[in-house]
Amino acid sequence: HAADTFRTDLMTITRHVLNEQSRHPESRGDLTILLSHIVLGCKFVASAVNKAGLAKLTGLAGETNVQGEEQKKLDVLSNEVFVNALVSSGRTCVLVSEEDEKATFVDPKLRGKYCVCFDPLDGSSNIDCGVSIGTIFGIYMIKNQDTVTLEEVLQPGKDMIAAGYCMYGSSCTLVLSTGNGVNGFTLDPSLGEFIMTHPDIKIPPKGKIYSVNEGNAKNWDTPTAKYVEKCKYPTDGSSPKSLRYIGSMVADVHRTLLYGGIFLYPADKKSPSGKLRVMYEVFPMSFLMEEAGGQSFTGKGRSLDLIPTDIHDPREIPDIPRQQRQRGGDQGAVRGG
Ligand code: P6P
């Protein structure tokens, strides 16, 4: 029977976002329009990532980004795609991108009320070997869009109103929260639509997996080293946890959300404030983790309470000695229950 093989009442991401909007009668639909532009960006990048090997898009673009990493063509392309999509949505006033040294203040004629912080292609060192990579984004509302300043952008993550990531792997999966739980959508390339495949994601209460770069073990502080040791040699009679580490945050966090466990990138002697960037890696992933019933903390406090001092925090800011900076402590550990 045809109806059995083709679901005819598809919950697309567009329909889901509109349903969410209807929960806010006062809404003018700005977030819906903004998200539709982000979804367009994800579709474009998914297509480019899939063709990368063929279109010779991999390999160095000859430039380096603010992190001093060699930028690959896909990075450059993805960043341009998202900046153009976000600006043309007419719903943003300031953008923070992992790829751009400075924040982008949108032309006042095109401004809207949102700030979007994003990493257009996180994990890009994995591009050439075909490991999953992803886009990570977080969305804030800005009080006065016409006079927005950088200080208003440096808000604690708990003020975010939405966050998500899109993972480009064996399938293209977009995971999104607008503050009412977490839902996952898979791109159906034949339709060019994201279809809901993971409704109401809740992280399993107990996990058997820990995810950390053990190669940094000699640089860890004692509490981190003790915790990881306990994962491997439990003293309570439970069985040891399994180690799974992909080295692409979107893939490691996605597995943690679905299977449970813990993902951590501890601060260490090499990166005293940790490596993961607060505004476009730690905040969006922490928002999603909490919305899915998990936790995210820095080892000293809740990750979403951090107040970034720089759009690329943690970044060594030579002219401001570390001890004089308001810092929320060391790096975020994204924990799943
Ligand atoms: P390491 C990728 O460059 C990234 O920012 C995250 O996606 C990933 O979790 C982390 O760095 C991996 O870092 O030092 O373990 O290679």
mmCIF file of C-alpha atoms and ligand atoms in Angstrom:
data_model
loop_
_atom_site.group_PDB
_atom_site.id
_atom_site.type_symbol
_atom_site.label_atom_id
_atom_site.label_comp_id
_atom_site.label_asym_id
_atom_site.label_seq_id
_atom_site.Cartn_x
_atom_site.Cartn_y
_atom_site.Cartn_z
ATOM 1 C CA HIS A 1 0.000 0.000 0.000
ATOM 2 C CA ALA A 2 1.685 3.225 -1.181
ATOM 3 C CA ALA A 3 0.812 5.188 1.961
ATOM 4 C CA ASP A 4 2.755 2.648 4.043
ATOM 5 C CA THR A 5 5.996 3.297 2.196
ATOM 6 C CA PHE A 6 5.757 7.108 1.910
ATOM 7 C CA ARG A 7 4.869 9.115 4.992
ATOM 8 C CA THR A 8 2.640 11.865 3.665
ATOM 9 C CA ASP A 9 2.542 14.061 6.743
ATOM 10 C CA LEU A 10 6.215 15.123 6.883
ATOM 11 C CA MET A 11 7.406 17.141 9.867
ATOM 12 C CA THR A 12 9.970 19.356 8.142
ATOM 13 C CA ILE A 13 12.203 21.717 10.092
ATOM 14 C CA THR A 14 10.285 24.625 8.571
ATOM 15 C CA ARG A 15 6.980 23.270 9.851
ATOM 16 C CA HIS A 16 8.523 22.520 13.247
ATOM 17 C CA VAL A 17 9.889 26.057 13.597
ATOM 18 C CA LEU A 18 6.521 27.509 12.603
ATOM 19 C CA ASN A 19 4.855 25.313 15.243
ATOM 20 C CA GLU A 20 7.331 26.639 17.790
ATOM 21 C CA GLN A 21 6.578 30.191 16.657
ATOM 22 C CA SER A 22 2.848 29.634 17.199
ATOM 23 C CA ARG A 23 3.654 29.054 20.885
ATOM 24 C CA HIS A 24 4.578 32.774 20.996
ATOM 25 C CA PRO A 25 1.521 34.658 19.642
ATOM 26 C CA GLU A 26 3.387 37.960 20.020
ATOM 27 C CA SER A 27 6.114 36.738 17.665
ATOM 28 C CA ARG A 28 6.471 38.500 14.318
ATOM 29 C CA GLY A 29 8.228 35.481 12.831
ATOM 30 C CA ASP A 30 11.718 37.014 12.813
ATOM 31 C CA LEU A 31 13.357 33.949 14.390
ATOM 32 C CA THR A 32 11.516 31.712 11.892
ATOM 33 C CA ILE A 33 12.952 33.732 9.017
ATOM 34 C CA LEU A 34 16.430 33.782 10.584
ATOM 35 C CA LEU A 35 16.396 30.001 11.100
ATOM 36 C CA SER A 36 15.225 29.416 7.532
ATOM 37 C CA HIS A 37 18.326 31.291 6.331
ATOM 38 C CA ILE A 38 20.584 29.257 8.612
ATOM 39 C CA VAL A 39 18.976 26.076 7.250
ATOM 40 C CA LEU A 40 19.681 27.287 3.701
ATOM 41 C CA GLY A 41 23.334 27.809 4.661
ATOM 42 C CA CYS A 42 23.506 24.280 6.068
ATOM 43 C CA LYS A 43 22.044 22.815 2.855
ATOM 44 C CA PHE A 44 24.610 24.696 0.778
ATOM 45 C CA VAL A 45 27.544 23.597 2.942
ATOM 46 C CA ALA A 46 26.257 20.012 2.988
ATOM 47 C CA SER A 47 26.298 20.017 -0.790
ATOM 48 C CA ALA A 48 29.801 21.550 -0.925
ATOM 49 C CA VAL A 49 31.177 19.118 1.692
ATOM 50 C CA ASN A 50 29.779 16.174 -0.231
ATOM 51 C CA LYS A 51 31.429 17.383 -3.428
ATOM 52 C CA ALA A 52 34.638 18.547 -1.713
ATOM 53 C CA GLY A 53 36.696 15.493 -2.649
ATOM 54 C CA LEU A 54 35.529 15.742 -6.240
ATOM 55 C CA ALA A 55 35.568 19.505 -6.640
ATOM 56 C CA LYS A 56 39.087 19.726 -5.185
ATOM 57 C CA LEU A 57 37.607 22.041 -2.523
ATOM 58 C CA THR A 58 39.818 20.467 0.094
ATOM 59 C CA GLY A 59 43.418 21.506 0.492
ATOM 60 C CA LEU A 60 44.721 24.821 1.731
ATOM 61 C CA ALA A 61 43.268 28.132 0.609
ATOM 62 C CA GLY A 62 46.614 29.740 1.363
ATOM 63 C CA GLU A 63 45.194 31.932 4.162
ATOM 64 C CA THR A 64 45.182 31.407 7.922
ATOM 65 C CA ASN A 65 42.271 32.189 10.261
ATOM 66 C CA VAL A 66 42.341 34.102 13.571
ATOM 67 C CA GLN A 67 43.362 30.901 15.320
ATOM 68 C CA GLY A 68 46.462 30.736 13.159
ATOM 69 C CA GLU A 69 45.187 27.521 11.591
ATOM 70 C CA GLU A 70 45.658 27.066 7.837
ATOM 71 C CA GLN A 71 42.259 27.775 6.338
ATOM 72 C CA LYS A 72 40.956 25.201 3.920
ATOM 73 C CA LYS A 73 38.830 26.280 1.004
ATOM 74 C CA LEU A 74 35.692 24.770 2.549
ATOM 75 C CA ASP A 75 36.211 26.961 5.632
ATOM 76 C CA VAL A 76 36.348 30.080 3.506
ATOM 77 C CA LEU A 77 33.363 29.027 1.418
ATOM 78 C CA SER A 78 31.244 28.034 4.445
ATOM 79 C CA ASN A 79 31.984 31.263 6.256
ATOM 80 C CA GLU A 80 30.993 33.356 3.251
ATOM 81 C CA VAL A 81 27.803 31.322 2.762
ATOM 82 C CA PHE A 82 26.672 31.825 6.352
ATOM 83 C CA VAL A 83 27.620 35.496 6.521
ATOM 84 C CA ASN A 84 25.684 36.175 3.302
ATOM 85 C CA ALA A 85 22.685 34.094 4.437
ATOM 86 C CA LEU A 86 22.574 35.771 7.859
ATOM 87 C CA VAL A 87 22.985 39.321 6.539
ATOM 88 C CA SER A 88 20.449 38.821 3.720
ATOM 89 C CA SER A 89 17.907 37.447 6.218
ATOM 90 C CA GLY A 90 17.461 41.042 7.426
ATOM 91 C CA ARG A 91 17.094 39.637 10.966
ATOM 92 C CA THR A 92 20.634 40.089 12.305
ATOM 93 C CA CYS A 93 22.575 43.114 13.547
ATOM 94 C CA VAL A 94 25.904 41.537 14.532
ATOM 95 C CA LEU A 95 27.696 38.297 13.637
ATOM 96 C CA VAL A 96 30.569 36.515 15.398
ATOM 97 C CA SER A 97 32.347 33.913 13.296
ATOM 98 C CA GLU A 98 35.242 31.636 14.245
ATOM 99 C CA GLU A 99 36.738 32.533 10.885
ATOM 100 C CA ASP A 100 36.631 36.328 11.267
ATOM 101 C CA GLU A 101 38.957 38.277 13.539
ATOM 102 C CA LYS A 102 36.361 40.972 14.176
ATOM 103 C CA ALA A 103 32.597 40.857 14.713
ATOM 104 C CA THR A 104 30.544 41.796 11.637
ATOM 105 C CA PHE A 105 28.163 44.722 12.262
ATOM 106 C CA VAL A 106 25.395 44.499 9.658
ATOM 107 C CA ASP A 107 24.558 47.515 7.481
ATOM 108 C CA PRO A 108 21.968 49.494 9.552
ATOM 109 C CA LYS A 109 19.563 49.386 6.601
ATOM 110 C CA LEU A 110 19.533 45.587 6.750
ATOM 111 C CA ARG A 111 19.535 45.100 10.502
ATOM 112 C CA GLY A 112 17.317 42.870 12.625
ATOM 113 C CA LYS A 113 17.307 42.102 16.327
ATOM 114 C CA TYR A 114 19.508 38.988 16.513
ATOM 115 C CA CYS A 115 23.179 38.306 17.096
ATOM 116 C CA VAL A 116 24.432 34.985 15.705
ATOM 117 C CA CYS A 117 27.679 33.414 16.915
ATOM 118 C CA PHE A 118 28.840 30.562 14.723
ATOM 119 C CA ASP A 119 31.637 28.256 13.700
ATOM 120 C CA PRO A 120 30.868 27.709 10.022
ATOM 121 C CA LEU A 121 32.892 24.529 9.694
ATOM 122 C CA ASP A 122 34.123 23.145 12.993
ATOM 123 C CA GLY A 123 36.546 20.214 12.937
ATOM 124 C CA SER A 124 37.844 21.272 9.545
ATOM 125 C CA SER A 125 41.193 19.530 10.150
ATOM 126 C CA ASN A 126 39.179 16.343 9.517
ATOM 127 C CA ILE A 127 37.935 17.404 6.074
ATOM 128 C CA ASP A 128 40.592 15.600 4.049
ATOM 129 C CA CYS A 129 39.971 12.236 5.699
ATOM 130 C CA GLY A 130 36.176 12.372 5.404
ATOM 131 C CA VAL A 131 35.451 12.435 9.146
ATOM 132 C CA SER A 132 32.201 14.210 10.103
ATOM 133 C CA ILE A 133 32.494 17.982 10.520
ATOM 134 C CA GLY A 134 29.879 20.562 11.343
ATOM 135 C CA THR A 135 28.428 24.023 11.700
ATOM 136 C CA ILE A 136 27.692 25.255 15.236
ATOM 137 C CA PHE A 137 25.528 28.321 15.965
ATOM 138 C CA GLY A 138 24.026 30.217 18.894
ATOM 139 C CA ILE A 139 21.466 33.040 18.706
ATOM 140 C CA TYR A 140 21.016 36.016 21.074
ATOM 141 C CA MET A 141 18.453 38.803 20.992
ATOM 142 C CA ILE A 142 19.968 42.321 21.012
ATOM 143 C CA LYS A 143 18.041 45.048 22.864
ATOM 144 C CA ASN A 144 18.869 48.021 20.637
ATOM 145 C CA GLN A 145 19.942 46.772 17.220
ATOM 146 C CA ASP A 146 20.784 50.246 15.842
ATOM 147 C CA THR A 147 23.374 51.065 18.497
ATOM 148 C CA VAL A 148 24.624 47.544 19.264
ATOM 149 C CA THR A 149 28.166 47.461 20.652
ATOM 150 C CA LEU A 150 30.622 44.635 21.220
ATOM 151 C CA GLU A 151 29.901 44.758 24.953
ATOM 152 C CA GLU A 152 26.299 43.715 24.221
ATOM 153 C CA VAL A 153 27.599 40.773 22.201
ATOM 154 C CA LEU A 154 29.736 39.468 25.073
ATOM 155 C CA GLN A 155 26.750 38.032 26.937
ATOM 156 C CA PRO A 156 26.633 34.924 29.130
ATOM 157 C CA GLY A 157 25.430 31.820 27.307
ATOM 158 C CA LYS A 158 22.337 31.569 29.513
ATOM 159 C CA ASP A 159 20.921 34.586 27.574
ATOM 160 C CA MET A 160 20.890 32.634 24.291
ATOM 161 C CA ILE A 161 17.425 32.077 22.831
ATOM 162 C CA ALA A 162 18.345 29.289 20.394
ATOM 163 C CA ALA A 163 21.282 27.091 19.387
ATOM 164 C CA GLY A 164 22.046 24.224 17.080
ATOM 165 C CA TYR A 165 24.533 22.358 14.958
ATOM 166 C CA CYS A 166 24.534 20.703 11.569
ATOM 167 C CA MET A 167 26.701 17.600 11.196
ATOM 168 C CA TYR A 168 27.989 16.772 7.709
ATOM 169 C CA GLY A 169 28.671 13.045 7.807
ATOM 170 C CA SER A 170 27.236 9.843 6.348
ATOM 171 C CA SER A 171 23.961 11.784 6.537
ATOM 172 C CA CYS A 172 23.383 15.492 7.170
ATOM 173 C CA THR A 173 21.791 15.964 10.593
ATOM 174 C CA LEU A 174 20.650 19.294 12.028
ATOM 175 C CA VAL A 175 20.020 19.420 15.787
ATOM 176 C CA LEU A 176 18.141 22.495 17.060
ATOM 177 C CA SER A 177 16.706 23.967 20.232
ATOM 178 C CA THR A 178 14.713 27.193 20.514
ATOM 179 C CA GLY A 179 14.413 26.752 24.273
ATOM 180 C CA ASN A 180 11.687 24.105 24.274
ATOM 181 C CA GLY A 181 13.658 20.858 24.097
ATOM 182 C CA VAL A 182 15.969 19.501 21.374
ATOM 183 C CA ASN A 183 14.944 18.018 18.027
ATOM 184 C CA GLY A 184 17.013 16.378 15.275
ATOM 185 C CA PHE A 185 16.353 16.601 11.552
ATOM 186 C CA THR A 186 17.936 14.665 8.692
ATOM 187 C CA LEU A 187 18.366 16.146 5.224
ATOM 188 C CA ASP A 188 16.484 14.249 2.537
ATOM 189 C CA PRO A 189 18.570 15.215 -0.497
ATOM 190 C CA SER A 190 15.820 14.131 -2.890
ATOM 191 C CA LEU A 191 13.478 16.707 -1.308
ATOM 192 C CA GLY A 192 16.110 19.214 -0.197
ATOM 193 C CA GLU A 193 14.261 19.266 3.129
ATOM 194 C CA PHE A 194 15.289 18.528 6.695
ATOM 195 C CA ILE A 195 12.827 15.926 8.042
ATOM 196 C CA MET A 196 12.375 15.366 11.799
ATOM 197 C CA THR A 197 14.052 12.044 12.612
ATOM 198 C CA HIS A 198 14.972 12.570 16.306
ATOM 199 C CA PRO A 199 12.006 14.160 18.122
ATOM 200 C CA ASP A 200 12.551 15.479 21.651
ATOM 201 C CA ILE A 201 16.145 14.263 22.170
ATOM 202 C CA LYS A 202 16.878 13.483 25.833
ATOM 203 C CA ILE A 203 20.358 12.406 26.839
ATOM 204 C CA PRO A 204 20.407 8.937 28.511
ATOM 205 C CA PRO A 205 20.734 9.425 32.306
ATOM 206 C CA LYS A 206 23.769 7.126 32.541
ATOM 207 C CA GLY A 207 26.481 6.765 29.916
ATOM 208 C CA LYS A 208 29.202 4.188 29.325
ATOM 209 C CA ILE A 209 31.373 6.419 27.114
ATOM 210 C CA TYR A 210 33.933 9.066 27.940
ATOM 211 C CA SER A 211 35.310 11.290 25.200
ATOM 212 C CA VAL A 212 38.594 13.162 25.661
ATOM 213 C CA ASN A 213 41.904 13.542 23.845
ATOM 214 C CA GLU A 214 44.046 11.207 25.957
ATOM 215 C CA GLY A 215 47.065 12.544 24.099
ATOM 216 C CA ASN A 216 46.898 15.598 26.366
ATOM 217 C CA ALA A 217 47.005 13.488 29.550
ATOM 218 C CA LYS A 218 50.471 14.628 30.593
ATOM 219 C CA ASN A 219 49.222 18.243 30.631
ATOM 220 C CA TRP A 220 46.027 17.659 32.666
ATOM 221 C CA ASP A 221 45.540 18.968 36.181
ATOM 222 C CA THR A 222 45.132 16.434 38.991
ATOM 223 C CA PRO A 223 41.302 16.466 39.245
ATOM 224 C CA THR A 224 40.988 15.806 35.480
ATOM 225 C CA ALA A 225 43.594 13.055 35.592
ATOM 226 C CA LYS A 226 41.843 11.452 38.584
ATOM 227 C CA TYR A 227 38.435 11.585 36.870
ATOM 228 C CA VAL A 228 39.706 9.986 33.644
ATOM 229 C CA GLU A 229 41.557 7.331 35.688
ATOM 230 C CA LYS A 230 38.232 6.502 37.389
ATOM 231 C CA CYS A 231 36.609 6.059 33.969
ATOM 232 C CA LYS A 232 39.244 3.469 33.102
ATOM 233 C CA TYR A 233 39.671 1.825 36.517
ATOM 234 C CA PRO A 234 36.340 2.266 38.357
ATOM 235 C CA THR A 235 36.584 1.684 42.098
ATOM 236 C CA ASP A 236 32.866 1.082 42.655
ATOM 237 C CA GLY A 237 32.785 -2.321 40.955
ATOM 238 C CA SER A 238 31.192 -0.907 37.749
ATOM 239 C CA SER A 239 32.720 -1.787 34.393
ATOM 240 C CA PRO A 240 35.216 0.590 32.759
ATOM 241 C CA LYS A 241 33.834 3.174 30.348
ATOM 242 C CA SER A 242 34.631 3.025 26.632
ATOM 243 C CA LEU A 243 36.728 5.775 25.072
ATOM 244 C CA ARG A 244 35.326 7.332 21.900
ATOM 245 C CA TYR A 245 37.061 10.444 20.561
ATOM 246 C CA ILE A 246 36.529 11.692 16.998
ATOM 247 C CA GLY A 247 38.234 15.063 17.378
ATOM 248 C CA SER A 248 35.316 16.859 15.741
ATOM 249 C CA MET A 249 33.201 18.491 18.445
ATOM 250 C CA VAL A 250 29.920 18.219 16.525
ATOM 251 C CA ALA A 251 30.379 14.454 16.070
ATOM 252 C CA ASP A 252 31.549 13.857 19.662
ATOM 253 C CA VAL A 253 28.705 15.911 21.150
ATOM 254 C CA HIS A 254 26.091 14.349 18.835
ATOM 255 C CA ARG A 255 27.127 10.856 19.943
ATOM 256 C CA THR A 256 27.066 11.967 23.590
ATOM 257 C CA LEU A 257 23.555 13.422 23.217
ATOM 258 C CA LEU A 258 22.230 10.220 21.667
ATOM 259 C CA TYR A 259 24.221 7.548 23.564
ATOM 260 C CA GLY A 260 24.962 9.371 26.836
ATOM 261 C CA GLY A 261 28.309 9.740 28.623
ATOM 262 C CA ILE A 262 30.661 12.680 28.831
ATOM 263 C CA PHE A 263 32.626 14.791 26.366
ATOM 264 C CA LEU A 264 35.387 16.914 27.821
ATOM 265 C CA TYR A 265 38.093 19.232 26.611
ATOM 266 C CA PRO A 266 39.873 20.094 29.839
ATOM 267 C CA ALA A 267 42.168 23.049 30.248
ATOM 268 C CA ASP A 268 45.789 21.960 30.410
ATOM 269 C CA LYS A 269 49.274 23.412 30.645
ATOM 270 C CA LYS A 270 49.275 23.837 26.843
ATOM 271 C CA SER A 271 45.955 25.754 26.822
ATOM 272 C CA PRO A 272 45.437 27.066 30.371
ATOM 273 C CA SER A 273 41.983 28.400 29.460
ATOM 274 C CA GLY A 274 41.121 25.348 27.401
ATOM 275 C CA LYS A 275 40.795 25.123 23.634
ATOM 276 C CA LEU A 276 37.064 25.166 22.840
ATOM 277 C CA ARG A 277 35.841 28.674 22.012
ATOM 278 C CA VAL A 278 33.211 29.959 24.430
ATOM 279 C CA MET A 279 30.861 31.865 22.127
ATOM 280 C CA TYR A 280 30.505 29.472 19.203
ATOM 281 C CA GLU A 281 31.474 26.069 20.587
ATOM 282 C CA VAL A 282 30.931 25.889 24.362
ATOM 283 C CA PHE A 283 27.780 28.061 24.640
ATOM 284 C CA PRO A 284 25.697 26.505 21.813
ATOM 285 C CA MET A 285 26.640 22.930 22.785
ATOM 286 C CA SER A 286 26.009 23.644 26.484
ATOM 287 C CA PHE A 287 22.598 25.151 25.665
ATOM 288 C CA LEU A 288 21.656 22.004 23.722
ATOM 289 C CA MET A 289 23.046 19.685 26.410
ATOM 290 C CA GLU A 290 20.974 21.367 29.134
ATOM 291 C CA GLU A 291 17.859 21.442 26.921
ATOM 292 C CA ALA A 292 18.340 17.670 26.445
ATOM 293 C CA GLY A 293 18.497 17.094 30.218
ATOM 294 C CA GLY A 294 22.311 17.011 30.467
ATOM 295 C CA GLN A 295 24.799 19.335 32.099
ATOM 296 C CA SER A 296 27.747 21.423 31.004
ATOM 297 C CA PHE A 297 30.291 22.864 33.365
ATOM 298 C CA THR A 298 33.775 24.367 33.402
ATOM 299 C CA GLY A 299 34.947 22.371 36.406
ATOM 300 C CA LYS A 300 34.334 25.532 38.479
ATOM 301 C CA GLY A 301 30.803 26.491 37.477
ATOM 302 C CA ARG A 302 28.014 26.199 34.918
ATOM 303 C CA SER A 303 29.332 26.820 31.406
ATOM 304 C CA LEU A 304 26.366 29.013 30.436
ATOM 305 C CA ASP A 305 27.191 31.393 33.292
ATOM 306 C CA LEU A 306 30.576 32.260 31.758
ATOM 307 C CA ILE A 307 30.924 35.878 30.634
ATOM 308 C CA PRO A 308 33.219 36.021 27.579
ATOM 309 C CA THR A 309 35.821 38.780 27.597
ATOM 310 C CA ASP A 310 36.555 38.431 23.879
ATOM 311 C CA ILE A 311 34.582 37.081 20.926
ATOM 312 C CA HIS A 312 37.274 34.405 20.467
ATOM 313 C CA ASP A 313 37.553 33.594 24.167
ATOM 314 C CA PRO A 314 39.623 31.864 25.361
ATOM 315 C CA ARG A 315 42.272 33.658 23.413
ATOM 316 C CA GLU A 316 45.508 34.881 24.919
ATOM 317 C CA ILE A 317 44.988 38.636 25.052
ATOM 318 C CA PRO A 318 48.577 39.893 25.479
ATOM 319 C CA ASP A 319 47.642 43.401 26.657
ATOM 320 C CA ILE A 320 45.373 42.186 29.482
ATOM 321 C CA PRO A 321 47.322 40.096 32.020
ATOM 322 C CA ARG A 322 45.340 36.909 32.748
ATOM 323 C CA GLN A 323 44.950 37.552 36.493
ATOM 324 C CA GLN A 324 43.214 40.873 35.746
ATOM 325 C CA ARG A 325 40.571 39.309 33.501
ATOM 326 C CA GLN A 326 37.080 38.366 34.636
ATOM 327 C CA ARG A 327 37.196 34.724 33.660
ATOM 328 C CA GLY A 328 34.810 31.959 34.481
ATOM 329 C CA GLY A 329 37.636 29.567 35.179
ATOM 330 C CA ASP A 330 39.018 26.916 32.892
ATOM 331 C CA GLN A 331 37.522 25.200 29.899
ATOM 332 C CA GLY A 332 34.036 23.887 29.446
ATOM 333 C CA ALA A 333 33.457 20.228 29.981
ATOM 334 C CA VAL A 334 30.276 19.255 28.166
ATOM 335 C CA ARG A 335 28.830 16.526 30.282
ATOM 336 C CA GLY A 336 25.928 14.254 29.612
ATOM 337 C CA GLY A 337 24.184 13.328 32.856
HETATM 338 P P1 P6P B 1 42.179 18.237 19.608
HETATM 339 C C1 P6P B 1 38.301 21.027 16.086
HETATM 340 O O1 P6P B 1 39.432 21.756 15.669
HETATM 341 C C2 P6P B 1 37.990 21.403 17.529
HETATM 342 O O2 P6P B 1 37.828 22.773 17.665
HETATM 343 C C3 P6P B 1 36.754 20.645 17.981
HETATM 344 O O3 P6P B 1 35.885 20.388 16.935
HETATM 345 C C4 P6P B 1 37.323 19.372 18.552
HETATM 346 O O4 P6P B 1 36.512 18.864 19.592
HETATM 347 C C5 P6P B 1 38.674 19.813 19.101
HETATM 348 O O5 P6P B 1 39.061 20.960 18.350
HETATM 349 C C6 P6P B 1 39.707 18.731 18.918
HETATM 350 O O6 P6P B 1 40.896 19.217 19.504
HETATM 351 O O7 P6P B 1 43.217 19.077 20.329
HETATM 352 O O8 P6P B 1 41.748 17.036 20.426
HETATM 353 O O9 P6P B 1 42.562 17.870 18.207
#
